[in-house]
Amino acid sequence: MKESTSSAPGDRLLRTDEVAAWLSVSKSTLVRWRQAGEGPAVYWLAEGVPRYRAADVEVWLAARTAASTRAPRRGSAHARTSR
């Protein structure tokens, strides 16, 4: 009898190309973020085999969304009125 090995969706391991597509960025951008320690947490299954947990990507996105609501973006109306 075969046991079910399915895990929660947030535990699913994603490849670089899957995460890049999810975030609508290029794979090279995701690699650059990874190298700079700025992107979602990464797990290394072996040398040259990075994987991302879906839950970690969601947490990273939530943190980025929360941070972006705190500071005005460049070129915002507030920045133009302070001349």
CSV table of C-alpha atoms in Angstrom, one decimal, residues 6-41:
chain,number,residue,atom,x,y,z
A,6,SER,CA,1.7,15.2,-0.5
A,7,SER,CA,2.6,18.2,1.6
A,8,ALA,CA,0.9,21.6,2.2
A,9,PRO,CA,0.9,23.9,-0.9
A,10,GLY,CA,3.2,26.4,1.0
A,11,ASP,CA,5.8,23.7,1.4
A,12,ARG,CA,6.1,23.0,-2.3
A,13,LEU,CA,9.6,23.6,-3.6
A,14,LEU,CA,9.8,25.9,-6.7
A,15,ARG,CA,12.5,26.3,-9.3
A,16,THR,CA,14.0,29.6,-10.1
A,17,ASP,CA,12.1,29.9,-13.4
A,18,GLU,CA,8.8,29.2,-11.6
A,19,VAL,CA,9.4,31.9,-8.9
A,20,ALA,CA,10.6,34.3,-11.6
A,21,ALA,CA,7.4,33.8,-13.6
A,22,TRP,CA,5.3,34.1,-10.4
A,23,LEU,CA,7.0,37.5,-9.5
A,24,SER,CA,7.0,38.6,-13.2
A,25,VAL,CA,10.7,39.2,-13.2
A,26,SER,CA,13.5,37.6,-15.2
A,27,LYS,CA,15.4,34.6,-13.9
A,28,SER,CA,18.6,36.8,-13.9
A,29,THR,CA,16.8,39.4,-11.6
A,30,LEU,CA,15.9,36.6,-9.2
A,31,VAL,CA,19.5,35.3,-9.3
A,32,ARG,CA,20.8,38.8,-8.7
A,33,TRP,CA,18.4,39.2,-5.7
A,34,ARG,CA,19.5,35.8,-4.4
A,35,GLN,CA,23.2,36.7,-4.6
A,36,ALA,CA,22.6,40.1,-2.9
A,37,GLY,CA,20.5,38.4,-0.1
A,38,GLU,CA,17.5,40.5,-1.1
A,39,GLY,CA,15.1,38.0,-2.5
A,40,PRO,CA,13.0,35.2,-1.0
A,41,ALA,CA,14.7,32.6,1.1
